[in-house]
């Protein structure tokens, strides 16, 4: 190992004065700083696979909705989940070693700690989004993987959720689908067609997809054009230019639309009540929207997606006659009106977790149908083994059959813009709802999200799923005093896990109040 490490590490140097941290989205920063990090992450992926008796581990090179000059890397565990939290610290330690000797020492510590048999061959699937820096970072990652004996499959350009699917399929002996892009398309499109057909749907579907000029563009086109185009009377992908890397997430995409609450660039002649959606750069987030007769922009974000899914699944379960639990998991960023609607109107249990989908995913596993979405559109639905044992494609009950095919259509490994898109489009048809009916279930409380640059964001420590500050001492009391001055006021402060900043969220009965509250809380934070 020492010999190959010395050889392969040539050219991969840790930059000075940077501390790396494997956070909620893996490592993410300016691509120019990432070479050493992807090299050490390659090493760790090989070790993780060996530790898990050669099960396949995934490596995704992406910076999601971040600007084109950024990049990042994250690891995917064998069942398609995020890397186990205990290993995040090892990823961080390896990335921060500043000499070959120190790196070797840390590797030996990990090997000893987990009693890893280095003779076990590791297996790693790797993919990247469409960023310009991707190919060079891929090469360095592969150098890291080759420090040990590793079977590597490079899938080239994929969406993040496609890679999660592939890793799980690769570890599931065919029971999850074929481990190839074709297998992914086949699984989703067969389920889509079946739900459409068995329910006797005949109205065709219309959607315009803004793909953020990212990898979701060619992938959603491939899936729909090659498999299910006949079910659409209008399907168009805009912002689909992945040839020009500077356009990625620029004035388009889910993050732009959610943050600015307006249409992305390049929507041709927006018509009232047409349904649009936006993916982010690696297609694991989706938000929908439309404009009203008066040309008012209406956002249907992750909270609206959760509530639509919850109301649909509650109805469906009743029709199946099965005894199954439904629950929704949100974060503190969920609009208060959505939480109220879920618990008071739909009467469904709602749990709140810290930001980051791994937290939501974990809690969603407590339900037979666990629906989780961050307000920004990242989320999915999980189905328990109990449920999976009760549904079948050969059932004589139409609702049970529909439920079975939904478990196939929904990517249970991670939030997936393409799978979520098809699911929502079908559910709207099944409920015979348009965007306006969907949006009318509750009205969002006006809200404001601010980013505040502080000297040290690590001073901000929270509890109560990030809704209460415990440090700096006394600050929460001051925030509460401000909140109490506004009807329906709510505000919280937390350190971002992906940017060197503190985020301030506020909502209140009126737009002006939400802005004033956010500004006042931001002043307290500075
Ligand atoms: P941070 O930077 O920790 O707020 C952001 C998003 C998260 C999540 C991660 C990972 C907001 C307010 N925060 O986290 O929801 O998606 O990025 O991408 O949207
Ligand atoms: Zn993303």
Short mmCIF file of C-alpha atoms and ligand atoms in Angstrom, two decimals:
data_model
loop_
_atom_site.label_atom_id
_atom_site.label_comp_id
_atom_site.label_asym_id
_atom_site.label_seq_id
_atom_site.Cartn_x
_atom_site.Cartn_y
_atom_site.Cartn_z
CA UNK A 1 0.00 0.00 0.00
CA UNK A 2 2.78 2.40 0.94
CA UNK A 3 4.47 1.98 -2.39
CA UNK A 4 1.37 2.52 -4.52
CA UNK A 5 0.29 5.39 -2.29
CA UNK A 6 3.62 7.16 -2.74
CA UNK A 7 3.37 6.70 -6.50
CA UNK A 8 -0.29 7.58 -6.88
CA UNK A 9 -0.22 10.57 -4.54
CA UNK A 10 2.21 12.43 -6.78
CA UNK A 11 0.63 15.69 -7.86
CA UNK A 12 -2.06 15.49 -5.21
CA UNK A 13 -1.17 17.97 -2.51
CA UNK A 14 -3.26 19.38 0.29
CA UNK A 15 -3.61 23.14 -0.21
CA UNK A 16 -2.33 25.20 2.71
CA UNK A 17 -4.62 27.13 5.03
CA UNK A 18 -7.79 25.20 4.19
CA UNK A 19 -9.64 22.90 6.57
CA UNK A 20 -11.96 20.43 4.93
CA UNK A 21 -15.13 19.08 6.46
CA UNK A 22 -17.39 16.29 5.25
CA UNK A 23 -20.76 18.00 5.87
CA UNK A 24 -24.43 17.47 4.98
CA UNK A 25 -23.53 17.45 1.29
CA UNK A 26 -20.14 15.71 1.52
CA UNK A 27 -17.21 17.97 0.64
CA UNK A 28 -18.17 21.02 -1.39
CA UNK A 29 -16.18 24.13 -2.32
CA UNK A 30 -14.24 25.84 -5.13
CA UNK A 31 -13.19 23.07 -7.50
CA UNK A 32 -9.63 24.37 -7.55
CA UNK A 33 -9.22 23.32 -3.88
CA UNK A 34 -10.64 19.82 -4.23
CA UNK A 35 -7.94 17.72 -5.88
CA UNK A 36 -6.46 16.30 -2.67
CA UNK A 37 -9.91 15.82 -1.12
CA UNK A 38 -11.17 13.63 -3.96
CA UNK A 39 -7.92 11.66 -3.86
CA UNK A 40 -8.35 10.87 -0.14
CA UNK A 41 -12.09 10.28 -0.60
CA UNK A 42 -11.22 7.68 -3.25
CA UNK A 43 -9.01 5.97 -0.68
CA UNK A 44 -11.77 6.03 1.90
CA UNK A 45 -14.34 4.64 -0.55
CA UNK A 46 -12.07 1.67 -1.22
CA UNK A 47 -11.60 1.10 2.52
CA UNK A 48 -15.34 1.34 3.16
CA UNK A 49 -16.06 -1.22 0.46
CA UNK A 50 -13.41 -3.62 1.82
CA UNK A 51 -14.81 -3.14 5.32
CA UNK A 52 -18.27 -4.10 3.98
CA UNK A 53 -16.90 -7.32 2.44
CA UNK A 54 -16.55 -5.87 -1.03
CA UNK A 55 -20.05 -4.41 -1.33
CA UNK A 56 -20.26 -1.62 -3.89
CA UNK A 57 -19.84 1.96 -2.67
CA UNK A 58 -20.73 5.02 -4.77
CA UNK A 59 -18.79 8.20 -5.37
CA UNK A 60 -20.63 11.19 -6.82
CA UNK A 61 -18.68 14.23 -7.99
CA UNK A 62 -21.09 17.15 -7.90
CA UNK A 63 -21.81 20.49 -6.29
CA UNK A 64 -25.56 20.31 -6.89
CA UNK A 65 -27.09 23.81 -7.07
CA UNK A 66 -23.80 25.64 -6.38
CA UNK A 67 -22.23 27.90 -9.04
CA UNK A 68 -20.22 26.37 -11.92
CA UNK A 69 -16.79 27.06 -10.38
CA UNK A 70 -17.61 24.87 -7.35
CA UNK A 71 -17.53 21.12 -7.14
CA UNK A 72 -17.83 18.47 -4.48
CA UNK A 73 -17.75 14.80 -3.68
CA UNK A 74 -19.94 12.53 -1.62
CA UNK A 75 -20.04 8.83 -0.87
CA UNK A 76 -23.02 6.54 -1.23
CA UNK A 77 -23.46 3.47 0.99
CA UNK A 78 -24.48 0.03 -0.38
CA UNK A 79 -28.25 0.41 -0.07
CA UNK A 80 -28.08 3.77 -1.84
CA UNK A 81 -28.11 5.76 1.41
CA UNK A 82 -25.74 8.55 2.36
CA UNK A 83 -22.43 7.52 3.91
CA UNK A 84 -22.85 6.29 7.51
CA UNK A 85 -22.34 9.22 9.84
CA UNK A 86 -19.56 7.51 11.79
CA UNK A 87 -17.43 7.45 8.64
CA UNK A 88 -17.88 11.16 7.88
CA UNK A 89 -15.25 11.93 10.51
CA UNK A 90 -12.77 9.57 8.82
CA UNK A 91 -13.38 11.29 5.48
CA UNK A 92 -12.62 14.60 7.18
CA UNK A 93 -9.47 13.27 8.88
CA UNK A 94 -8.00 11.86 5.66
CA UNK A 95 -8.75 15.05 3.72
CA UNK A 96 -6.92 17.16 6.30
CA UNK A 97 -3.65 15.23 6.36
CA UNK A 98 -0.84 17.44 5.12
CA UNK A 99 1.84 14.89 4.27
CA UNK A 100 2.06 11.41 2.81
CA UNK A 101 3.35 10.11 6.13
CA UNK A 102 0.38 11.56 7.99
CA UNK A 103 -1.99 10.10 5.37
CA UNK A 104 -0.43 6.65 5.72
CA UNK A 105 -0.75 6.88 9.52
CA UNK A 106 -4.43 7.75 9.32
CA UNK A 107 -5.14 4.99 6.82
CA UNK A 108 -3.46 2.46 9.12
CA UNK A 109 -5.55 3.74 12.04
CA UNK A 110 -8.77 3.19 10.06
CA UNK A 111 -7.66 -0.26 8.89
CA UNK A 112 -6.85 -1.24 12.49
CA UNK A 113 -9.96 0.30 13.99
CA UNK A 114 -12.31 -1.56 11.66
CA UNK A 115 -10.09 -4.62 11.28
CA UNK A 116 -10.27 -4.22 7.50
CA UNK A 117 -8.92 -7.07 5.43
CA UNK A 118 -7.03 -5.26 2.67
CA UNK A 119 -7.08 -8.41 0.52
CA UNK A 120 -10.83 -8.05 0.02
CA UNK A 121 -11.39 -6.51 -3.38
CA UNK A 122 -13.25 -3.22 -3.20
CA UNK A 123 -15.99 -2.31 -5.67
CA UNK A 124 -16.84 1.31 -6.45
CA UNK A 125 -19.31 2.96 -8.85
CA UNK A 126 -18.44 6.51 -9.76
CA UNK A 127 -20.25 9.28 -11.65
CA UNK A 128 -20.17 13.06 -12.01
CA UNK A 129 -22.39 15.94 -12.97
CA UNK A 130 -21.71 18.18 -15.98
CA UNK A 131 -19.17 20.57 -14.40
CA UNK A 132 -15.99 21.48 -16.29
CA UNK A 133 -13.82 20.43 -13.35
CA UNK A 134 -15.40 16.95 -13.25
CA UNK A 135 -12.99 14.99 -15.52
CA UNK A 136 -9.83 16.11 -13.67
CA UNK A 137 -11.39 15.41 -10.28
CA UNK A 138 -12.53 12.02 -11.54
CA UNK A 139 -8.96 11.18 -12.48
CA UNK A 140 -7.68 12.11 -9.02
CA UNK A 141 -10.46 10.12 -7.35
CA UNK A 142 -9.45 7.07 -9.40
CA UNK A 143 -5.83 7.56 -8.29
CA UNK A 144 -7.11 7.34 -4.72
CA UNK A 145 -9.14 4.21 -5.48
CA UNK A 146 -6.14 2.55 -7.11
CA UNK A 147 -4.08 2.81 -3.93
CA UNK A 148 -5.87 -0.47 -3.15
CA UNK A 149 -7.11 -3.28 -5.31
CA UNK A 150 -10.45 -1.87 -6.49
CA UNK A 151 -12.95 -2.80 -9.19
CA UNK A 152 -14.04 0.56 -10.54
CA UNK A 153 -17.01 1.29 -12.79
CA UNK A 154 -17.06 4.81 -14.16
CA UNK A 155 -20.61 5.67 -15.28
CA UNK A 156 -19.61 9.05 -16.72
CA UNK A 157 -22.29 11.73 -16.46
CA UNK A 158 -25.26 10.88 -14.26
CA UNK A 159 -27.71 12.60 -11.95
CA UNK A 160 -26.95 12.06 -8.26
CA UNK A 161 -30.09 9.92 -7.72
CA UNK A 162 -29.20 7.73 -10.71
CA UNK A 163 -25.92 6.87 -9.01
CA UNK A 164 -27.75 6.10 -5.74
CA UNK A 165 -30.05 3.79 -7.69
CA UNK A 166 -27.13 2.07 -9.41
CA UNK A 167 -25.26 1.42 -6.17
CA UNK A 168 -28.32 -0.18 -4.58
CA UNK A 169 -29.07 -2.18 -7.73
CA UNK A 170 -25.45 -3.31 -7.85
CA UNK A 171 -25.75 -4.72 -4.33
CA UNK A 172 -29.21 -6.29 -4.72
CA UNK A 173 -28.78 -9.25 -7.09
CA UNK A 174 -31.38 -8.01 -9.53
CA UNK A 175 -34.18 -7.48 -6.97
CA UNK A 176 -33.97 -3.67 -7.18
CA UNK A 177 -33.51 -3.35 -10.96
CA UNK A 178 -30.67 -3.76 -13.45
CA UNK A 179 -27.54 -1.81 -12.41
CA UNK A 180 -27.39 0.35 -15.54
CA UNK A 181 -28.91 3.59 -16.80
CA UNK A 182 -31.24 1.46 -18.93
CA UNK A 183 -32.29 -0.44 -15.79
CA UNK A 184 -33.13 2.86 -14.10
CA UNK A 185 -35.17 4.09 -17.07
CA UNK A 186 -36.93 0.74 -17.40
CA UNK A 187 -37.90 0.60 -13.73
CA UNK A 188 -39.37 4.10 -13.72
CA UNK A 189 -41.08 3.94 -17.08
CA UNK A 190 -42.69 0.51 -16.53
CA UNK A 191 -44.13 1.71 -13.21
CA UNK A 192 -45.30 4.97 -14.81
CA UNK A 193 -47.07 3.17 -17.69
CA UNK A 194 -48.73 0.67 -15.38
CA UNK A 195 -50.14 3.32 -13.05
CA UNK A 196 -51.44 5.26 -16.04
CA UNK A 197 -53.01 2.23 -17.70
CA UNK A 198 -54.51 0.31 -14.78
CA UNK A 199 -56.19 3.46 -13.53
CA UNK A 200 -57.72 4.10 -16.96
CA UNK A 201 -56.15 7.55 -17.26
CA UNK A 202 -56.62 9.03 -20.69
CA UNK A 203 -55.82 12.71 -20.36
CA UNK A 204 -52.32 13.26 -21.56
CA UNK A 205 -49.76 15.12 -19.47
CA UNK A 206 -48.16 18.54 -20.05
CA UNK A 207 -45.01 19.77 -18.39
CA UNK A 208 -42.16 22.16 -19.08
CA UNK A 209 -38.98 21.20 -17.23
CA UNK A 210 -36.24 23.72 -16.41
CA UNK A 211 -33.18 21.49 -16.01
CA UNK A 212 -30.82 24.20 -14.63
CA UNK A 213 -28.52 23.58 -17.63
CA UNK A 214 -27.43 20.49 -15.74
CA UNK A 215 -27.18 16.76 -16.18
CA UNK A 216 -30.90 16.29 -15.48
CA UNK A 217 -31.60 17.71 -18.96
CA UNK A 218 -30.29 14.87 -21.15
CA UNK A 219 -31.38 12.25 -18.61
CA UNK A 220 -35.02 13.29 -18.33
CA UNK A 221 -35.13 13.67 -22.11
CA UNK A 222 -33.73 10.19 -22.59
CA UNK A 223 -36.18 8.65 -20.15
CA UNK A 224 -39.26 10.34 -21.55
CA UNK A 225 -38.41 10.42 -25.26
CA UNK A 226 -37.32 6.80 -25.42
CA UNK A 227 -39.99 5.30 -23.17
CA UNK A 228 -43.14 7.26 -22.35
CA UNK A 229 -43.48 10.18 -24.75
CA UNK A 230 -46.89 8.95 -25.96
CA UNK A 231 -48.36 9.81 -22.53
CA UNK A 232 -47.50 13.49 -22.95
CA UNK A 233 -49.23 16.02 -25.15
CA UNK A 234 -46.58 18.58 -24.28
CA UNK A 235 -43.13 17.84 -22.90
CA UNK A 236 -40.35 20.36 -23.20
CA UNK A 237 -37.01 20.74 -21.45
CA UNK A 238 -35.64 24.28 -21.25
CA UNK A 239 -32.27 25.32 -19.84
CA UNK A 240 -30.87 22.12 -21.23
CA UNK A 241 -27.46 23.38 -22.35
CA UNK A 242 -24.78 21.30 -20.65
CA UNK A 243 -22.22 22.13 -23.33
CA UNK A 244 -21.59 25.56 -21.86
CA UNK A 245 -20.59 24.89 -18.24
CA UNK A 246 -20.92 28.53 -17.23
CA UNK A 247 -24.70 28.33 -17.61
CA UNK A 248 -25.16 25.69 -14.88
CA UNK A 249 -27.69 26.91 -12.26
CA UNK A 250 -27.41 30.41 -13.73
CA UNK A 251 -30.73 32.30 -13.52
CA UNK A 252 -32.50 28.96 -13.54
CA UNK A 253 -32.93 25.76 -11.58
CA UNK A 254 -34.75 24.81 -8.38
CA UNK A 255 -32.61 26.91 -6.05
CA UNK A 256 -32.97 30.05 -8.18
CA UNK A 257 -36.74 29.63 -8.44
CA UNK A 258 -37.23 28.88 -4.73
CA UNK A 259 -34.97 31.71 -3.57
CA UNK A 260 -36.21 34.37 -5.97
CA UNK A 261 -39.81 33.20 -6.19
CA UNK A 262 -39.94 33.85 -9.89
CA UNK A 263 -39.81 32.07 -13.24
CA UNK A 264 -36.39 30.98 -14.45
CA UNK A 265 -35.03 32.32 -17.71
CA UNK A 266 -36.17 30.85 -21.02
CA UNK A 267 -39.73 29.78 -20.23
CA UNK A 268 -41.39 30.38 -23.60
CA UNK A 269 -44.60 32.48 -23.45
CA UNK A 270 -45.71 31.56 -19.94
CA UNK A 271 -49.42 30.68 -19.95
CA UNK A 272 -51.64 30.85 -16.85
CA UNK A 273 -52.10 27.48 -15.09
CA UNK A 274 -49.54 25.64 -17.18
CA UNK A 275 -47.41 23.49 -14.91
CA UNK A 276 -43.64 24.04 -14.83
CA UNK A 277 -40.91 22.49 -12.74
CA UNK A 278 -37.23 23.14 -12.06
CA UNK A 279 -34.49 20.65 -11.22
CA UNK A 280 -31.20 21.58 -9.59
CA UNK A 281 -27.77 20.95 -11.16
CA UNK A 282 -27.59 17.25 -10.22
CA UNK A 283 -31.34 16.62 -10.38
CA UNK A 284 -31.99 15.58 -6.80
CA UNK A 285 -34.26 18.55 -6.09
CA UNK A 286 -37.46 19.67 -7.77
CA UNK A 287 -39.93 22.50 -7.31
CA UNK A 288 -43.07 23.13 -9.37
CA UNK A 289 -44.79 26.43 -10.19
CA UNK A 290 -47.33 28.16 -12.40
CA UNK A 291 -48.64 31.64 -13.01
CA UNK A 292 -52.18 32.86 -12.39
CA UNK A 293 -54.45 34.75 -14.78
CA UNK A 294 -53.03 37.97 -13.25
CA UNK A 295 -49.51 36.66 -14.01
CA UNK A 296 -48.74 36.11 -10.32
CA UNK A 297 -46.02 33.54 -9.74
CA UNK A 298 -47.12 30.61 -7.54
CA UNK A 299 -44.50 28.27 -6.10
CA UNK A 300 -45.26 24.63 -5.32
CA UNK A 301 -42.20 23.76 -3.25
CA UNK A 302 -41.13 20.77 -1.17
CA UNK A 303 -43.80 21.50 1.44
CA UNK A 304 -46.52 21.58 -1.21
CA UNK A 305 -45.14 18.33 -2.65
CA UNK A 306 -45.26 16.69 0.81
CA UNK A 307 -48.83 17.78 1.43
CA UNK A 308 -50.00 16.58 -1.99
CA UNK A 309 -48.32 13.22 -1.46
CA UNK A 310 -49.73 12.91 2.08
CA UNK A 311 -53.29 13.64 1.01
CA UNK A 312 -53.02 11.24 -1.92
CA UNK A 313 -51.49 8.39 0.09
CA UNK A 314 -54.08 8.77 2.88
CA UNK A 315 -56.85 8.36 0.30
CA UNK A 316 -55.12 5.47 -1.43
CA UNK A 317 -54.51 3.56 1.80
CA UNK A 318 -58.19 3.79 2.72
CA UNK A 319 -59.04 2.20 -0.63
CA UNK A 320 -56.52 -0.61 -0.17
CA UNK A 321 -58.13 -1.58 3.15
CA UNK A 322 -54.62 -2.13 4.53
CA UNK A 323 -53.54 -0.98 7.97
CA UNK A 324 -50.55 1.24 7.14
CA UNK A 325 -49.13 4.30 8.86
CA UNK A 326 -48.40 7.54 6.98
CA UNK A 327 -46.07 10.22 8.36
CA UNK A 328 -44.40 13.38 7.09
CA UNK A 329 -40.92 14.58 8.02
CA UNK A 330 -39.92 18.23 7.63
CA UNK A 331 -37.22 20.59 8.79
CA UNK A 332 -37.57 23.94 10.53
CA UNK A 333 -37.61 25.58 7.07
CA UNK A 334 -41.01 24.05 6.31
CA UNK A 335 -43.61 26.75 6.09
CA UNK A 336 -45.67 26.88 9.30
CA UNK A 337 -48.89 26.78 7.24
CA UNK A 338 -47.88 23.42 5.74
CA UNK A 339 -47.19 21.91 9.17
CA UNK A 340 -50.55 23.16 10.39
CA UNK A 341 -52.36 21.78 7.33
CA UNK A 342 -50.71 18.38 7.69
CA UNK A 343 -51.43 17.98 11.38
CA UNK A 344 -54.78 19.76 11.68
CA UNK A 345 -56.49 19.06 8.34
CA UNK A 346 -54.90 15.84 7.12
CA UNK A 347 -54.29 14.72 10.72
CA UNK A 348 -51.05 13.05 9.79
CA UNK A 349 -48.11 12.85 12.21
CA UNK A 350 -45.42 15.43 11.40
CA UNK A 351 -41.85 15.13 12.66
CA UNK A 352 -39.20 17.85 12.50
CA UNK A 353 -35.50 17.03 12.12
CA UNK A 354 -32.30 19.03 11.62
CA UNK A 355 -31.48 20.17 8.07
CA UNK A 356 -29.92 17.62 5.71
CA UNK A 357 -31.79 14.78 4.06
CA UNK A 358 -29.96 12.06 5.96
CA UNK A 359 -31.79 13.20 9.10
CA UNK A 360 -35.18 13.29 7.40
CA UNK A 361 -34.57 9.94 5.69
CA UNK A 362 -33.79 8.28 9.00
CA UNK A 363 -37.00 9.45 10.71
CA UNK A 364 -39.14 8.67 7.65
CA UNK A 365 -38.17 5.02 8.11
CA UNK A 366 -40.44 4.93 11.18
CA UNK A 367 -43.59 4.91 9.05
CA UNK A 368 -45.03 2.46 6.51
CA UNK A 369 -45.21 5.44 4.17
CA UNK A 370 -42.65 8.03 5.26
CA UNK A 371 -42.85 11.21 3.20
CA UNK A 372 -39.96 13.61 3.59
CA UNK A 373 -39.11 16.82 1.78
CA UNK A 374 -37.01 19.83 2.55
CA UNK A 375 -38.81 23.04 1.59
CA UNK A 376 -36.23 23.48 -1.20
CA UNK A 377 -37.60 20.40 -2.98
CA UNK A 378 -35.20 17.67 -1.91
CA UNK A 379 -37.04 14.58 -0.77
CA UNK A 380 -38.78 11.31 -1.46
CA UNK A 381 -41.10 8.69 0.01
CA UNK A 382 -39.96 5.59 1.88
CA UNK A 383 -42.00 2.39 2.12
CA UNK A 384 -41.55 -0.08 4.98
CA UNK A 385 -40.89 -3.80 4.52
CA UNK A 386 -44.27 -4.35 6.17
CA UNK A 387 -45.89 -2.44 3.29
CA UNK A 388 -43.74 -4.01 0.59
CA UNK A 389 -44.82 -7.45 1.82
CA UNK A 390 -48.48 -6.52 1.44
CA UNK A 391 -48.47 -5.08 -2.09
CA UNK A 392 -48.13 -6.90 -5.36
CA UNK A 393 -48.56 -6.23 -9.08
CA UNK A 394 -50.91 -9.21 -9.34
CA UNK A 395 -53.34 -8.07 -6.62
CA UNK A 396 -56.99 -7.92 -7.69
CA UNK A 397 -57.35 -4.64 -5.74
CA UNK A 398 -56.59 -1.70 -8.05
CA UNK A 399 -55.38 0.48 -5.17
CA UNK A 400 -52.97 -2.16 -3.92
CA UNK A 401 -51.62 -2.57 -7.45
CA UNK A 402 -51.26 1.21 -7.80
CA UNK A 403 -49.46 1.36 -4.47
CA UNK A 404 -47.12 -1.41 -5.63
CA UNK A 405 -46.19 0.49 -8.79
CA UNK A 406 -45.67 3.69 -6.79
CA UNK A 407 -43.08 1.84 -4.71
CA UNK A 408 -41.32 1.12 -8.01
CA UNK A 409 -41.70 4.62 -9.46
CA UNK A 410 -40.46 6.47 -6.39
CA UNK A 411 -36.69 6.37 -5.89
CA UNK A 412 -36.46 5.31 -2.26
CA UNK A 413 -32.71 5.77 -2.02
CA UNK A 414 -32.72 9.57 -2.16
CA UNK A 415 -34.64 12.60 -3.47
CA UNK A 416 -34.83 12.27 -7.26
CA UNK A 417 -36.15 15.12 -9.41
CA UNK A 418 -37.02 12.86 -12.36
CA UNK A 419 -38.80 10.23 -10.27
CA UNK A 420 -40.53 12.88 -8.12
CA UNK A 421 -41.62 14.69 -11.28
CA UNK A 422 -43.26 11.61 -12.80
CA UNK A 423 -44.89 10.74 -9.48
CA UNK A 424 -46.41 14.19 -8.99
CA UNK A 425 -47.61 14.37 -12.59
CA UNK A 426 -49.40 11.03 -12.19
CA UNK A 427 -50.88 11.90 -8.80
CA UNK A 428 -52.29 15.15 -10.20
CA UNK A 429 -53.96 13.12 -12.95
CA UNK A 430 -55.21 10.48 -10.49
CA UNK A 431 -56.74 13.23 -8.32
CA UNK A 432 -57.91 15.11 -11.41
CA UNK A 433 -56.21 18.22 -10.04
CA UNK A 434 -54.49 21.08 -11.82
CA UNK A 435 -51.82 23.28 -10.25
CA UNK A 436 -54.42 25.67 -8.88
CA UNK A 437 -56.34 22.97 -7.00
CA UNK A 438 -53.05 21.62 -5.70
CA UNK A 439 -52.03 25.05 -4.48
CA UNK A 440 -55.36 25.77 -2.79
CA UNK A 441 -54.91 23.25 0.05
CA UNK A 442 -53.24 25.91 2.21
CA UNK A 443 -51.66 29.32 1.77
CA UNK A 444 -47.99 29.76 2.66
CA UNK A 445 -47.18 32.20 5.43
CA UNK A 446 -44.98 34.99 4.02
CA UNK A 447 -41.36 34.21 4.85
CA UNK A 448 -37.84 35.46 4.43
CA UNK A 449 -34.51 33.64 4.46
CA UNK A 450 -31.33 35.68 5.01
CA UNK A 451 -27.67 34.76 4.99
CA UNK A 452 -25.51 36.56 7.54
CA UNK A 453 -21.73 36.47 7.40
CA UNK A 454 -20.28 36.21 10.90
CA UNK A 455 -16.78 35.84 12.31
CA UNK A 456 -17.28 32.28 13.47
CA UNK A 457 -20.42 30.37 12.56
CA UNK A 458 -19.38 27.51 14.87
CA UNK A 459 -20.38 29.70 17.83
CA UNK A 460 -24.03 29.15 16.88
CA UNK A 461 -25.24 25.94 18.51
CA UNK A 462 -28.84 24.76 18.38
CA UNK A 463 -31.21 22.21 19.89
CA UNK A 464 -34.86 21.23 19.25
CA UNK A 465 -34.22 20.28 15.58
CA UNK A 466 -32.30 23.53 15.08
CA UNK A 467 -35.23 25.71 16.16
CA UNK A 468 -33.66 26.93 19.40
CA UNK A 469 -30.23 28.45 19.93
CA UNK A 470 -28.35 27.33 23.03
CA UNK A 471 -25.28 29.38 22.16
CA UNK A 472 -24.41 32.25 22.08
CA UNK A 473 -25.99 32.45 25.51
CA UNK A 474 -29.02 34.72 25.77
CA UNK A 475 -29.49 35.22 22.03
CA UNK A 476 -32.56 32.96 21.79
CA UNK A 477 -34.35 35.04 24.42
CA UNK A 478 -33.75 38.18 22.37
CA UNK A 479 -35.03 36.43 19.23
CA UNK A 480 -38.15 35.30 21.10
CA UNK A 481 -38.83 38.88 22.17
CA UNK A 482 -38.80 40.00 18.54
CA UNK A 483 -40.91 37.04 17.37
CA UNK A 484 -43.58 37.82 19.97
CA UNK A 485 -44.10 41.25 18.42
CA UNK A 486 -45.47 39.76 15.18
CA UNK A 487 -48.73 37.83 14.62
CA UNK A 488 -47.95 34.27 13.48
CA UNK A 489 -44.27 35.13 13.92
CA UNK A 490 -41.63 32.40 13.89
CA UNK A 491 -37.90 32.77 13.45
CA UNK A 492 -34.81 30.67 13.99
CA UNK A 493 -31.08 30.96 13.45
CA UNK A 494 -28.59 28.22 12.58
CA UNK A 495 -25.13 27.86 11.10
CA UNK A 496 -25.19 26.68 7.48
CA UNK A 497 -23.67 23.25 6.93
CA UNK A 498 -22.62 24.06 3.35
CA UNK A 499 -21.56 27.73 3.44
CA UNK A 500 -19.50 29.83 5.81
CA UNK A 501 -22.53 31.77 7.03
CA UNK A 502 -25.42 31.81 9.47
CA UNK A 503 -28.96 31.51 8.13
CA UNK A 504 -31.86 33.50 9.53
CA UNK A 505 -35.39 32.36 8.75
CA UNK A 506 -38.51 34.31 9.63
CA UNK A 507 -42.18 33.98 8.83
CA UNK A 508 -45.15 36.12 9.86
CA UNK A 509 -48.70 36.99 8.87
CA UNK A 510 -47.68 39.59 6.29
CA UNK A 511 -44.81 39.93 3.83
CA UNK A 512 -43.66 43.18 5.44
CA UNK A 513 -43.70 41.63 8.90
CA UNK A 514 -41.68 38.59 7.76
CA UNK A 515 -39.04 40.88 6.23
CA UNK A 516 -38.95 43.16 9.28
CA UNK A 517 -38.64 40.18 11.64
CA UNK A 518 -35.85 38.60 9.56
CA UNK A 519 -33.97 41.91 9.45
CA UNK A 520 -34.29 42.43 13.20
CA UNK A 521 -33.12 38.92 14.01
CA UNK A 522 -30.22 39.32 11.55
CA UNK A 523 -29.19 42.45 13.44
CA UNK A 524 -29.11 40.46 16.68
CA UNK A 525 -26.88 37.85 15.05
CA UNK A 526 -24.28 40.26 13.64
P1 LIG B 1 -27.33 24.56 4.73
O1 LIG B 1 -26.29 25.30 3.98
O2 LIG B 1 -26.83 23.71 5.88
O3 LIG B 1 -28.47 25.44 5.10
C1 LIG B 1 -28.41 23.69 2.41
C2 LIG B 1 -29.91 23.62 2.43
C3 LIG B 1 -30.34 22.28 2.99
C4 LIG B 1 -29.70 21.12 2.23
C5 LIG B 1 -28.19 21.34 2.09
C6 LIG B 1 -27.50 20.31 1.21
C7 LIG B 1 -31.53 25.40 2.94
C8 LIG B 1 -31.96 26.45 3.89
N1 LIG B 1 -30.47 24.67 3.30
O4 LIG B 1 -27.95 23.46 3.73
O5 LIG B 1 -31.73 22.19 2.96
O6 LIG B 1 -30.33 20.90 1.01
O7 LIG B 1 -27.91 22.64 1.59
O8 LIG B 1 -27.60 20.57 -0.14
O9 LIG B 1 -32.15 25.23 1.88
ZN1 LIG B 2 -28.73 18.67 -5.70
#
